[in-house]
Amino acid sequence: MGRGTTSPQPDHPARLGIGGGLHRREPVLAIASTDAASGGALVGVTEGVFILPKKPAVAIAAGGRVNWDNTAHQCDAPGAGLYPVGVAVEAAGNGAGTVTVRLDGVSTAAA
């Protein structure tokens, strides 16, 4: 969807593919822009607009804050242990498996 700032992410824990792979690397969320083997270097995009997996039981309003669950590897509403990553570009209702997010590329700690 969107283009943004790229950031090298060394030593990620899992094999990732272009676009489909997501990787939460301290201190920001990066979307894989290259294929990378487990433990290899990854180039990821840290800003821009992307359609990301979302916890289906959560509703996120347009303009609402979006957090990243690094255990489930999906977006969620703000909550304890989750990393703020951006805002929803459009609403994603209960039952939806994805949310369109504008990643802010800001370094954050888990709530």
PDB file of C-alpha atoms in Angstrom:
ATOM      1  CA  MET A   1       0.000   0.000   0.000  1.00  0.00           C
ATOM      2  CA  GLY A   2       2.282   2.755   1.204  1.00  0.00           C
ATOM      3  CA  ARG A   3       5.933   3.514   0.943  1.00  0.00           C
ATOM      4  CA  GLY A   4       7.933   4.763   3.851  1.00  0.00           C
ATOM      5  CA  THR A   5      11.227   4.747   5.650  1.00  0.00           C
ATOM      6  CA  THR A   6      13.234   1.522   5.487  1.00  0.00           C
ATOM      7  CA  SER A   7      15.243   0.172   8.360  1.00  0.00           C
ATOM      8  CA  PRO A   8      17.682  -2.774   8.521  1.00  0.00           C
ATOM      9  CA  GLN A   9      16.569  -5.359  11.071  1.00  0.00           C
ATOM     10  CA  PRO A  10      19.377  -7.838  11.836  1.00  0.00           C
ATOM     11  CA  ASP A  11      18.908 -11.220  13.471  1.00  0.00           C
ATOM     12  CA  HIS A  12      15.135 -11.597  13.289  1.00  0.00           C
ATOM     13  CA  PRO A  13      13.812 -14.887  14.727  1.00  0.00           C
ATOM     14  CA  ALA A  14      11.718 -16.264  11.841  1.00  0.00           C
ATOM     15  CA  ARG A  15      11.748 -16.650   8.060  1.00  0.00           C
ATOM     16  CA  LEU A  16       9.865 -13.699   6.549  1.00  0.00           C
ATOM     17  CA  GLY A  17       8.544 -12.981   3.048  1.00  0.00           C
ATOM     18  CA  ILE A  18       8.037  -9.671   1.275  1.00  0.00           C
ATOM     19  CA  GLY A  19       4.937  -7.836   2.516  1.00  0.00           C
ATOM     20  CA  GLY A  20       3.408 -10.799   4.286  1.00  0.00           C
ATOM     21  CA  GLY A  21       6.044 -10.981   6.982  1.00  0.00           C
ATOM     22  CA  LEU A  22       5.779  -8.763  10.019  1.00  0.00           C
ATOM     23  CA  HIS A  23       8.473  -8.307  12.576  1.00  0.00           C
ATOM     24  CA  ARG A  24       8.413  -6.342  15.801  1.00  0.00           C
ATOM     25  CA  ARG A  25      11.992  -5.344  16.406  1.00  0.00           C
ATOM     26  CA  GLU A  26      12.817  -2.950  19.177  1.00  0.00           C
ATOM     27  CA  PRO A  27      12.082  -0.134  19.036  1.00  0.00           C
ATOM     28  CA  VAL A  28       9.663   0.035  16.032  1.00  0.00           C
ATOM     29  CA  LEU A  29       7.451  -2.280  13.970  1.00  0.00           C
ATOM     30  CA  ALA A  30       8.897  -3.108  10.534  1.00  0.00           C
ATOM     31  CA  ILE A  31       7.057  -4.678   7.576  1.00  0.00           C
ATOM     32  CA  ALA A  32       9.361  -6.990   5.617  1.00  0.00           C
ATOM     33  CA  SER A  33      10.327  -5.512   2.242  1.00  0.00           C
ATOM     34  CA  THR A  34      12.683  -8.399   1.376  1.00  0.00           C
ATOM     35  CA  ASP A  35      12.650 -12.152   1.886  1.00  0.00           C
ATOM     36  CA  ALA A  36      14.889 -13.153   4.760  1.00  0.00           C
ATOM     37  CA  ALA A  37      15.924 -16.440   6.315  1.00  0.00           C
ATOM     38  CA  SER A  38      15.636 -16.941  10.060  1.00  0.00           C
ATOM     39  CA  GLY A  39      18.467 -15.098  11.798  1.00  0.00           C
ATOM     40  CA  GLY A  40      19.406 -13.189   8.638  1.00  0.00           C
ATOM     41  CA  ALA A  41      19.279  -9.493   7.883  1.00  0.00           C
ATOM     42  CA  LEU A  42      15.869  -8.039   7.031  1.00  0.00           C
ATOM     43  CA  VAL A  43      15.030  -4.728   5.414  1.00  0.00           C
ATOM     44  CA  GLY A  44      11.716  -3.482   6.741  1.00  0.00           C
ATOM     45  CA  VAL A  45       9.478  -0.489   6.174  1.00  0.00           C
ATOM     46  CA  THR A  46       8.707   1.437   9.362  1.00  0.00           C
ATOM     47  CA  GLU A  47       6.409   4.189   8.055  1.00  0.00           C
ATOM     48  CA  GLY A  48       3.530   4.221   5.591  1.00  0.00           C
ATOM     49  CA  VAL A  49       0.068   2.707   5.170  1.00  0.00           C
ATOM     50  CA  PHE A  50      -0.335  -1.077   5.299  1.00  0.00           C
ATOM     51  CA  ILE A  51      -3.115  -3.652   5.611  1.00  0.00           C
ATOM     52  CA  LEU A  52      -2.125  -5.707   8.650  1.00  0.00           C
ATOM     53  CA  PRO A  53      -3.632  -8.715  10.434  1.00  0.00           C
ATOM     54  CA  LYS A  54      -5.934  -7.765  13.312  1.00  0.00           C
ATOM     55  CA  LYS A  55      -7.373  -9.632  16.268  1.00  0.00           C
ATOM     56  CA  PRO A  56     -10.864 -10.441  14.902  1.00  0.00           C
ATOM     57  CA  ALA A  57     -12.681  -9.872  18.216  1.00  0.00           C
ATOM     58  CA  VAL A  58     -11.540  -6.224  18.385  1.00  0.00           C
ATOM     59  CA  ALA A  59     -13.149  -3.178  16.734  1.00  0.00           C
ATOM     60  CA  ILE A  60     -10.903  -0.230  15.870  1.00  0.00           C
ATOM     61  CA  ALA A  61     -12.442   3.094  14.776  1.00  0.00           C
ATOM     62  CA  ALA A  62     -11.048   5.205  11.946  1.00  0.00           C
ATOM     63  CA  GLY A  63      -8.371   7.402  13.529  1.00  0.00           C
ATOM     64  CA  GLY A  64      -8.110   5.088  16.536  1.00  0.00           C
ATOM     65  CA  ARG A  65      -4.747   4.060  17.963  1.00  0.00           C
ATOM     66  CA  VAL A  66      -3.470   0.661  16.833  1.00  0.00           C
ATOM     67  CA  ASN A  67      -1.132  -1.482  18.913  1.00  0.00           C
ATOM     68  CA  TRP A  68       0.981  -4.516  17.959  1.00  0.00           C
ATOM     69  CA  ASP A  69       0.777  -7.823  19.835  1.00  0.00           C
ATOM     70  CA  ASN A  70       4.263  -9.258  19.413  1.00  0.00           C
ATOM     71  CA  THR A  71       3.181 -12.687  20.692  1.00  0.00           C
ATOM     72  CA  ALA A  72       0.151 -13.158  18.414  1.00  0.00           C
ATOM     73  CA  HIS A  73       1.770 -11.154  15.561  1.00  0.00           C
ATOM     74  CA  GLN A  74      -1.313  -9.064  14.919  1.00  0.00           C
ATOM     75  CA  CYS A  75      -2.785  -5.636  15.576  1.00  0.00           C
ATOM     76  CA  ASP A  76      -5.003  -4.988  18.562  1.00  0.00           C
ATOM     77  CA  ALA A  77      -6.599  -2.110  20.440  1.00  0.00           C
ATOM     78  CA  PRO A  78      -4.366  -0.393  23.039  1.00  0.00           C
ATOM     79  CA  GLY A  79      -3.691  -2.544  26.088  1.00  0.00           C
ATOM     80  CA  ALA A  80      -1.117  -3.812  28.558  1.00  0.00           C
ATOM     81  CA  GLY A  81       1.934  -5.468  27.000  1.00  0.00           C
ATOM     82  CA  LEU A  82       1.162  -4.135  23.491  1.00  0.00           C
ATOM     83  CA  TYR A  83       3.264  -1.760  21.375  1.00  0.00           C
ATOM     84  CA  PRO A  84       1.692   1.429  19.926  1.00  0.00           C
ATOM     85  CA  VAL A  85       2.470   1.456  16.163  1.00  0.00           C
ATOM     86  CA  GLY A  86       0.096   3.910  14.456  1.00  0.00           C
ATOM     87  CA  VAL A  87      -3.501   4.847  13.674  1.00  0.00           C
ATOM     88  CA  ALA A  88      -6.291   3.154  11.727  1.00  0.00           C
ATOM     89  CA  VAL A  89      -6.885   4.781   8.342  1.00  0.00           C
ATOM     90  CA  GLU A  90     -10.394   3.327   8.210  1.00  0.00           C
ATOM     91  CA  ALA A  91     -12.631   1.497  10.670  1.00  0.00           C
ATOM     92  CA  ALA A  92     -12.099  -2.246  11.171  1.00  0.00           C
ATOM     93  CA  GLY A  93     -15.057  -3.839  12.894  1.00  0.00           C
ATOM     94  CA  ASN A  94     -15.510  -6.833  15.131  1.00  0.00           C
ATOM     95  CA  GLY A  95     -14.958  -9.945  13.001  1.00  0.00           C
ATOM     96  CA  ALA A  96     -12.600  -8.240  10.520  1.00  0.00           C
ATOM     97  CA  GLY A  97      -9.255 -10.007  10.193  1.00  0.00           C
ATOM     98  CA  THR A  98      -7.320  -6.960   8.960  1.00  0.00           C
ATOM     99  CA  VAL A  99      -6.948  -3.252   9.633  1.00  0.00           C
ATOM    100  CA  THR A 100      -5.456  -0.534   7.435  1.00  0.00           C
ATOM    101  CA  VAL A 101      -2.830   1.213   9.548  1.00  0.00           C
ATOM    102  CA  ARG A 102      -0.608   4.236   9.056  1.00  0.00           C
ATOM    103  CA  LEU A 103       2.585   3.210  10.823  1.00  0.00           C
ATOM    104  CA  ASP A 104       4.137   6.166  12.617  1.00  0.00           C
ATOM    105  CA  GLY A 105       7.695   4.820  12.794  1.00  0.00           C
ATOM    106  CA  VAL A 106       8.029   6.127  16.351  1.00  0.00           C
ATOM    107  CA  SER A 107      10.089   4.252  18.913  1.00  0.00           C
ATOM    108  CA  THR A 108       7.809   2.957  21.663  1.00  0.00           C
ATOM    109  CA  ALA A 109       7.826   0.600  24.615  1.00  0.00           C
ATOM    110  CA  ALA A 110       5.056  -1.838  25.443  1.00  0.00           C
ATOM    111  CA  ALA A 111       2.241  -0.376  27.519  1.00  0.00           C
TER     112      ALA A 111
END
